Amino acid sequence: MPIFMDRHYLEGTSAAEVAQAHRMDLDIQDRYGVKFLTYWFDQRRGTAFCLVDAPDMETAQCVHREAHGFVANEIVEVALSAVEAFLGRIHDPEPAPGQPSGQVDPGHRAILFTDIVGSTEMTSRLGDRMATELVRAHDAVVRRCLSHNSGREVKHTGDGIMAAFAETTAAVECAMAIQKEFKHYNGGNAEPIHIRIGLDCGEPVEDSNDLFGSTVQLAARLCAAASGDQILVSENIFREYGAADLFVHATRRRLKGFSKPVLAFQCDWTGAGLG
């Protein structure tokens, strides 16, 4: 059966009430031949997201309607592999030792893209084997920084990596650490690697039919618009991070796929206090 993720607007609802609604879905799901796999709840933003294995969207909605009345506002078909890559799980998690019972993953994620500057020219100049070695060096640096900053690799793009973070602060700190690592790397290598990075954050189901659709698109476009050794972040990242002095040169940019100019901020990683 297809897998769906839905979005509910539940402003003013508590985590306990959402947990109870999930249990009510589980109680009657067999009547409809569906399986509710798990959910995420963002109390601050008043949104909940359910992952359900169902014959179709309407059947999934029928369970919500009968169980508790919290009918989804939006629903999209998703791939389990993509859900796990972005969100880290596809089933209800086992409570961690000492974790408060009411603590729920909100599902909000920051998305980071890296891109090697001039990768096509690099391959032409150095040949496939040497260019591949430089991509491997890029991958090693980025993956090490992801590991140190609780980042999750979503996919390799050929000359870059897309990653997801549960915390916006971790995503920004990882981006800065990546650029610092490459600055150090370039100081001791004859063939330097210069990369650009783009960041945005958002919810899994928004205003498109893709998981994190607009968030992924904006992060990718910001990465493409960045110069070598630069980090560009969205207005969402700027607001979430909470340290305005880290971001400089705010400009409105026309980006492919966006009808209006997008406000982008440059992250001043060279002045940040990272080792």
Tab-separated table of C-alpha atoms in Angstrom:
chain	number	residue	atom	x	y	z
A	1	MET	CA	0.000	0.000	0.000
A	2	PRO	CA	1.112	3.605	-0.436
A	3	ILE	CA	2.644	5.523	2.464
A	4	PHE	CA	1.259	8.954	3.334
A	5	MET	CA	2.281	11.779	5.629
A	6	ASP	CA	-0.330	14.272	6.735
A	7	ARG	CA	-0.243	17.630	8.443
A	8	HIS	CA	-2.645	18.833	11.131
A	9	TYR	CA	-3.019	22.368	12.468
A	10	LEU	CA	-3.481	21.813	16.217
A	11	GLU	CA	-2.686	25.141	17.839
A	12	GLY	CA	-3.502	25.026	21.554
A	13	THR	CA	-3.377	21.214	21.699
A	14	SER	CA	-1.031	19.547	24.205
A	15	ALA	CA	1.463	16.759	23.543
A	16	ALA	CA	-0.611	14.470	25.782
A	17	GLU	CA	-3.738	15.144	23.718
A	18	VAL	CA	-1.909	14.395	20.469
A	19	ALA	CA	-0.485	11.174	21.961
A	20	GLN	CA	-3.997	10.142	22.976
A	21	ALA	CA	-5.311	10.889	19.460
A	22	HIS	CA	-2.529	8.678	18.029
A	23	ARG	CA	-3.566	5.838	20.354
A	24	MET	CA	-7.187	6.283	19.225
A	25	ASP	CA	-6.069	5.944	15.603
A	26	LEU	CA	-4.262	2.705	16.487
A	27	ASP	CA	-7.355	1.359	18.243
A	28	ILE	CA	-9.524	1.452	15.110
A	29	GLN	CA	-7.010	1.267	12.245
A	30	ASP	CA	-7.651	-2.440	11.583
A	31	ARG	CA	-11.277	-1.703	10.663
A	32	TYR	CA	-10.015	0.306	7.686
A	33	GLY	CA	-7.029	-1.855	6.753
A	34	VAL	CA	-4.510	0.869	7.530
A	35	LYS	CA	-1.468	1.105	9.804
A	36	PHE	CA	-0.452	4.295	11.575
A	37	LEU	CA	3.328	4.034	11.847
A	38	THR	CA	4.272	7.080	13.931
A	39	TYR	CA	3.772	10.818	14.368
A	40	TRP	CA	5.607	14.061	15.087
A	41	PHE	CA	4.223	17.026	17.041
A	42	ASP	CA	5.500	20.599	17.066
A	43	GLN	CA	3.762	22.244	20.001
A	44	ARG	CA	5.467	25.596	19.452
A	45	ARG	CA	4.139	25.848	15.900
A	46	GLY	CA	0.901	23.960	16.564
A	47	THR	CA	1.438	21.291	13.893
A	48	ALA	CA	1.353	17.493	13.914
A	49	PHE	CA	2.420	15.025	11.224
A	50	CYS	CA	1.261	11.402	10.940
A	51	LEU	CA	2.899	8.635	8.914
A	52	VAL	CA	0.372	6.062	7.718
A	53	ASP	CA	0.308	2.995	5.484
A	54	ALA	CA	-3.104	3.183	3.782
A	55	PRO	CA	-4.866	2.226	0.530
A	56	ASP	CA	-5.483	5.901	-0.268
A	57	MET	CA	-5.623	9.377	1.276
A	58	GLU	CA	-9.350	9.289	1.978
A	59	THR	CA	-9.131	6.058	3.969
A	60	ALA	CA	-6.425	7.551	6.168
A	61	GLN	CA	-8.644	10.590	6.712
A	62	CYS	CA	-11.607	8.348	7.637
A	63	VAL	CA	-9.671	6.859	10.547
A	64	HIS	CA	-8.844	10.334	11.892
A	65	ARG	CA	-12.433	11.428	11.423
A	66	GLU	CA	-13.894	8.477	13.333
A	67	ALA	CA	-11.185	8.175	15.993
A	68	HIS	CA	-10.972	11.770	17.232
A	69	GLY	CA	-12.074	14.277	14.603
A	70	PHE	CA	-8.653	15.812	13.979
A	71	VAL	CA	-8.823	15.592	10.184
A	72	ALA	CA	-5.602	16.423	8.341
A	73	ASN	CA	-5.302	19.757	6.554
A	74	GLU	CA	-2.802	18.407	4.019
A	75	ILE	CA	-1.638	14.941	3.010
A	76	VAL	CA	1.079	13.770	0.584
A	77	GLU	CA	2.401	10.417	-0.567
A	78	VAL	CA	5.967	9.757	0.605
A	79	ALA	CA	8.719	7.142	0.391
A	80	LEU	CA	9.704	5.458	3.660
A	81	SER	CA	13.382	5.732	2.725
A	82	ALA	CA	13.041	9.519	2.378
A	83	VAL	CA	11.160	9.828	5.676
A	84	GLU	CA	13.849	7.868	7.473
A	85	ALA	CA	16.635	9.872	5.828
A	86	PHE	CA	15.122	13.237	6.780
A	87	LEU	CA	13.471	12.409	10.100
A	88	GLY	CA	15.475	9.469	11.399
A	89	ARG	CA	12.618	7.015	12.035
A	90	ILE	CA	9.519	5.457	10.520
A	91	HIS	CA	8.067	3.913	13.695
A	92	ASP	CA	7.173	5.149	17.151
A	93	PRO	CA	10.432	5.566	19.086
A	94	GLU	CA	11.254	3.751	22.294
A	95	PRO	CA	11.480	6.334	25.119
A	96	ALA	CA	15.095	7.041	25.982
A	97	PRO	CA	16.140	6.570	29.619
A	98	GLY	CA	15.273	9.715	31.552
A	99	GLN	CA	13.368	11.244	28.633
A	100	PRO	CA	10.185	13.063	29.703
A	101	SER	CA	7.106	11.170	28.553
A	102	GLY	CA	5.636	14.293	26.929
A	103	GLN	CA	8.741	15.048	24.820
A	104	VAL	CA	7.965	14.585	21.123
A	105	ASP	CA	10.133	15.203	18.062
A	106	PRO	CA	8.530	18.216	16.315
A	107	GLY	CA	9.544	17.069	12.820
A	108	HIS	CA	11.034	20.481	12.026
A	109	ARG	CA	14.362	20.105	10.200
A	110	ALA	CA	17.176	22.287	8.891
A	111	ILE	CA	18.438	21.222	5.457
A	112	LEU	CA	22.059	21.792	4.406
A	113	PHE	CA	23.614	21.446	0.952
A	114	THR	CA	27.315	21.468	0.126
A	115	ASP	CA	28.697	21.834	-3.389
A	116	ILE	CA	32.271	21.675	-4.645
A	117	VAL	CA	33.035	24.848	-6.608
A	118	GLY	CA	34.255	24.228	-10.154
A	119	SER	CA	33.866	20.450	-10.004
A	120	THR	CA	33.400	20.122	-13.778
A	121	GLU	CA	36.549	22.140	-14.517
A	122	MET	CA	38.373	20.167	-11.823
A	123	THR	CA	37.536	16.862	-13.513
A	124	SER	CA	38.561	18.198	-16.921
A	125	ARG	CA	41.868	19.502	-15.579
A	126	LEU	CA	42.825	16.647	-13.253
A	127	GLY	CA	41.127	13.642	-14.813
A	128	ASP	CA	38.483	11.374	-13.349
A	129	ARG	CA	40.686	9.506	-10.873
A	130	MET	CA	42.163	12.572	-9.193
A	131	ALA	CA	38.838	14.389	-9.219
A	132	THR	CA	37.215	11.382	-7.556
A	133	GLU	CA	39.866	11.472	-4.833
A	134	LEU	CA	39.067	15.134	-4.153
A	135	VAL	CA	35.349	14.325	-3.944
A	136	ARG	CA	36.221	11.603	-1.445
A	137	ALA	CA	38.213	14.122	0.573
A	138	HIS	CA	35.189	16.458	0.515
A	139	ASP	CA	32.927	13.617	1.635
A	140	ALA	CA	35.213	12.686	4.516
A	141	VAL	CA	35.355	16.262	5.830
A	142	VAL	CA	31.619	16.844	5.518
A	143	ARG	CA	30.669	13.497	7.062
A	144	ARG	CA	33.027	14.049	9.986
A	145	CYS	CA	31.409	17.422	10.662
A	146	LEU	CA	27.926	15.911	10.330
A	147	SER	CA	28.851	13.257	12.875
A	148	HIS	CA	30.115	15.869	15.335
A	149	ASN	CA	27.007	18.042	14.934
A	150	SER	CA	24.197	15.447	14.935
A	151	GLY	CA	23.610	15.795	11.200
A	152	ARG	CA	22.063	13.077	9.049
A	153	GLU	CA	23.191	12.577	5.450
A	154	VAL	CA	20.143	12.417	3.181
A	155	LYS	CA	21.911	11.866	-0.130
A	156	HIS	CA	25.072	12.460	-2.126
A	157	THR	CA	24.562	14.779	-5.080
A	158	GLY	CA	27.672	13.836	-7.042
A	159	ASP	CA	29.704	16.892	-6.089
A	160	GLY	CA	28.104	17.622	-2.732
A	161	ILE	CA	25.998	16.316	0.137
A	162	MET	CA	22.481	17.074	1.361
A	163	ALA	CA	21.968	16.665	5.104
A	164	ALA	CA	19.232	17.180	7.683
A	165	PHE	CA	19.382	18.399	11.273
A	166	ALA	CA	16.822	18.303	14.059
A	167	GLU	CA	18.263	21.558	15.469
A	168	THR	CA	18.849	24.702	13.418
A	169	THR	CA	21.760	25.723	15.651
A	170	ALA	CA	23.498	22.412	14.943
A	171	ALA	CA	23.056	22.916	11.186
A	172	VAL	CA	24.620	26.384	11.261
A	173	GLU	CA	27.457	25.241	13.504
A	174	CYS	CA	28.093	22.275	11.214
A	175	ALA	CA	28.211	24.557	8.156
A	176	MET	CA	30.764	26.780	9.865
A	177	ALA	CA	32.809	23.778	10.987
A	178	ILE	CA	32.851	22.441	7.412
A	179	GLN	CA	34.224	25.704	6.037
A	180	LYS	CA	36.810	25.879	8.821
A	181	GLU	CA	37.899	22.307	8.071
A	182	PHE	CA	38.357	23.085	4.385
A	183	LYS	CA	40.331	26.207	5.183
A	184	HIS	CA	42.680	24.013	7.229
A	185	TYR	CA	42.718	21.338	4.500
A	186	ASN	CA	43.582	23.847	1.789
A	187	GLY	CA	46.529	25.140	3.782
A	188	GLY	CA	48.336	21.836	3.386
A	189	ASN	CA	47.263	20.535	-0.015
A	190	ALA	CA	48.400	21.464	-3.505
A	191	GLU	CA	44.869	20.957	-4.869
A	192	PRO	CA	42.522	23.044	-2.704
A	193	ILE	CA	38.817	22.259	-2.351
A	194	HIS	CA	36.478	25.232	-2.164
A	195	ILE	CA	32.848	24.636	-1.362
A	196	ARG	CA	29.651	26.621	-1.025
A	197	ILE	CA	26.850	25.861	1.428
A	198	GLY	CA	23.129	26.687	1.535
A	199	LEU	CA	20.733	26.297	4.480
A	200	ASP	CA	16.986	26.514	5.051
A	201	CYS	CA	14.618	24.985	7.609
A	202	GLY	CA	10.977	23.957	7.670
A	203	GLU	CA	8.340	21.278	8.177
A	204	PRO	CA	8.028	17.908	6.386
A	205	VAL	CA	4.671	18.709	4.757
A	206	GLU	CA	4.303	22.282	3.560
A	207	ASP	CA	2.903	23.722	0.357
A	208	SER	CA	4.165	21.162	-2.151
A	209	ASN	CA	3.750	17.478	-2.894
A	210	ASP	CA	7.293	16.586	-1.843
A	211	LEU	CA	8.681	15.825	1.593
A	212	PHE	CA	10.391	19.041	2.748
A	213	GLY	CA	9.820	20.209	-0.838
A	214	SER	CA	10.172	23.968	-0.574
A	215	THR	CA	12.804	23.724	2.181
A	216	VAL	CA	15.011	21.425	0.097
A	217	GLN	CA	14.537	23.609	-2.974
A	218	LEU	CA	15.494	26.823	-1.190
A	219	ALA	CA	18.527	25.287	0.537
A	220	ALA	CA	19.718	23.959	-2.832
A	221	ARG	CA	19.171	27.302	-4.574
A	222	LEU	CA	21.012	29.187	-1.822
A	223	CYS	CA	23.899	26.747	-2.149
A	224	ALA	CA	24.024	27.313	-5.907
A	225	ALA	CA	23.926	31.104	-5.399
A	226	ALA	CA	26.751	31.128	-2.848
A	227	SER	CA	30.318	31.942	-3.809
A	228	GLY	CA	33.285	29.736	-2.988
A	229	ASP	CA	33.980	29.436	0.776
A	230	GLN	CA	30.589	31.050	1.488
A	231	ILE	CA	27.527	30.009	3.494
A	232	LEU	CA	24.149	31.459	2.523
A	233	VAL	CA	21.167	30.953	4.826
A	234	SER	CA	17.476	31.707	4.503
A	235	GLU	CA	15.420	34.145	6.522
A	236	ASN	CA	13.989	31.113	8.353
A	237	ILE	CA	17.462	30.096	9.514
A	238	PHE	CA	18.266	33.682	10.479
A	239	ARG	CA	15.170	33.887	12.686
A	240	GLU	CA	15.581	30.420	14.207
A	241	TYR	CA	19.275	30.711	15.030
A	242	GLY	CA	18.886	33.743	17.256
A	243	ALA	CA	22.345	35.328	16.856
A	244	ALA	CA	21.939	38.167	14.389
A	245	ASP	CA	25.581	39.276	14.633
A	246	LEU	CA	26.649	36.039	12.922
A	247	PHE	CA	24.823	36.940	9.702
A	248	VAL	CA	25.881	39.762	7.405
A	249	HIS	CA	25.120	41.237	3.984
A	250	ALA	CA	21.406	40.444	3.802
A	251	THR	CA	20.323	40.709	0.166
A	252	ARG	CA	17.246	39.825	-1.847
A	253	ARG	CA	18.125	37.370	-4.580
A	254	ARG	CA	16.204	36.059	-7.554
A	255	LEU	CA	16.430	32.290	-7.347
A	256	LYS	CA	15.214	29.724	-9.863
A	257	GLY	CA	11.837	28.295	-8.885
A	258	PHE	CA	10.856	31.220	-6.642
A	259	SER	CA	8.521	33.853	-8.051
A	260	LYS	CA	9.676	36.605	-5.686
A	261	PRO	CA	13.177	37.654	-4.621
A	262	VAL	CA	14.332	35.680	-1.572
A	263	LEU	CA	16.037	37.318	1.412
A	264	ALA	CA	19.366	35.576	1.991
A	265	PHE	CA	21.998	36.127	4.655
A	266	GLN	CA	25.706	35.432	4.485
A	267	CYS	CA	27.069	33.571	7.511
A	268	ASP	CA	30.260	35.172	8.804
A	269	TRP	CA	31.994	31.896	9.648
A	270	THR	CA	35.468	33.431	9.504
A	271	GLY	CA	34.653	35.547	12.559
A	272	ALA	CA	32.922	32.774	14.510
A	273	GLY	CA	34.660	31.310	17.495
A	274	LEU	CA	35.157	27.784	16.219
A	275	GLY	CA	38.403	25.954	16.426
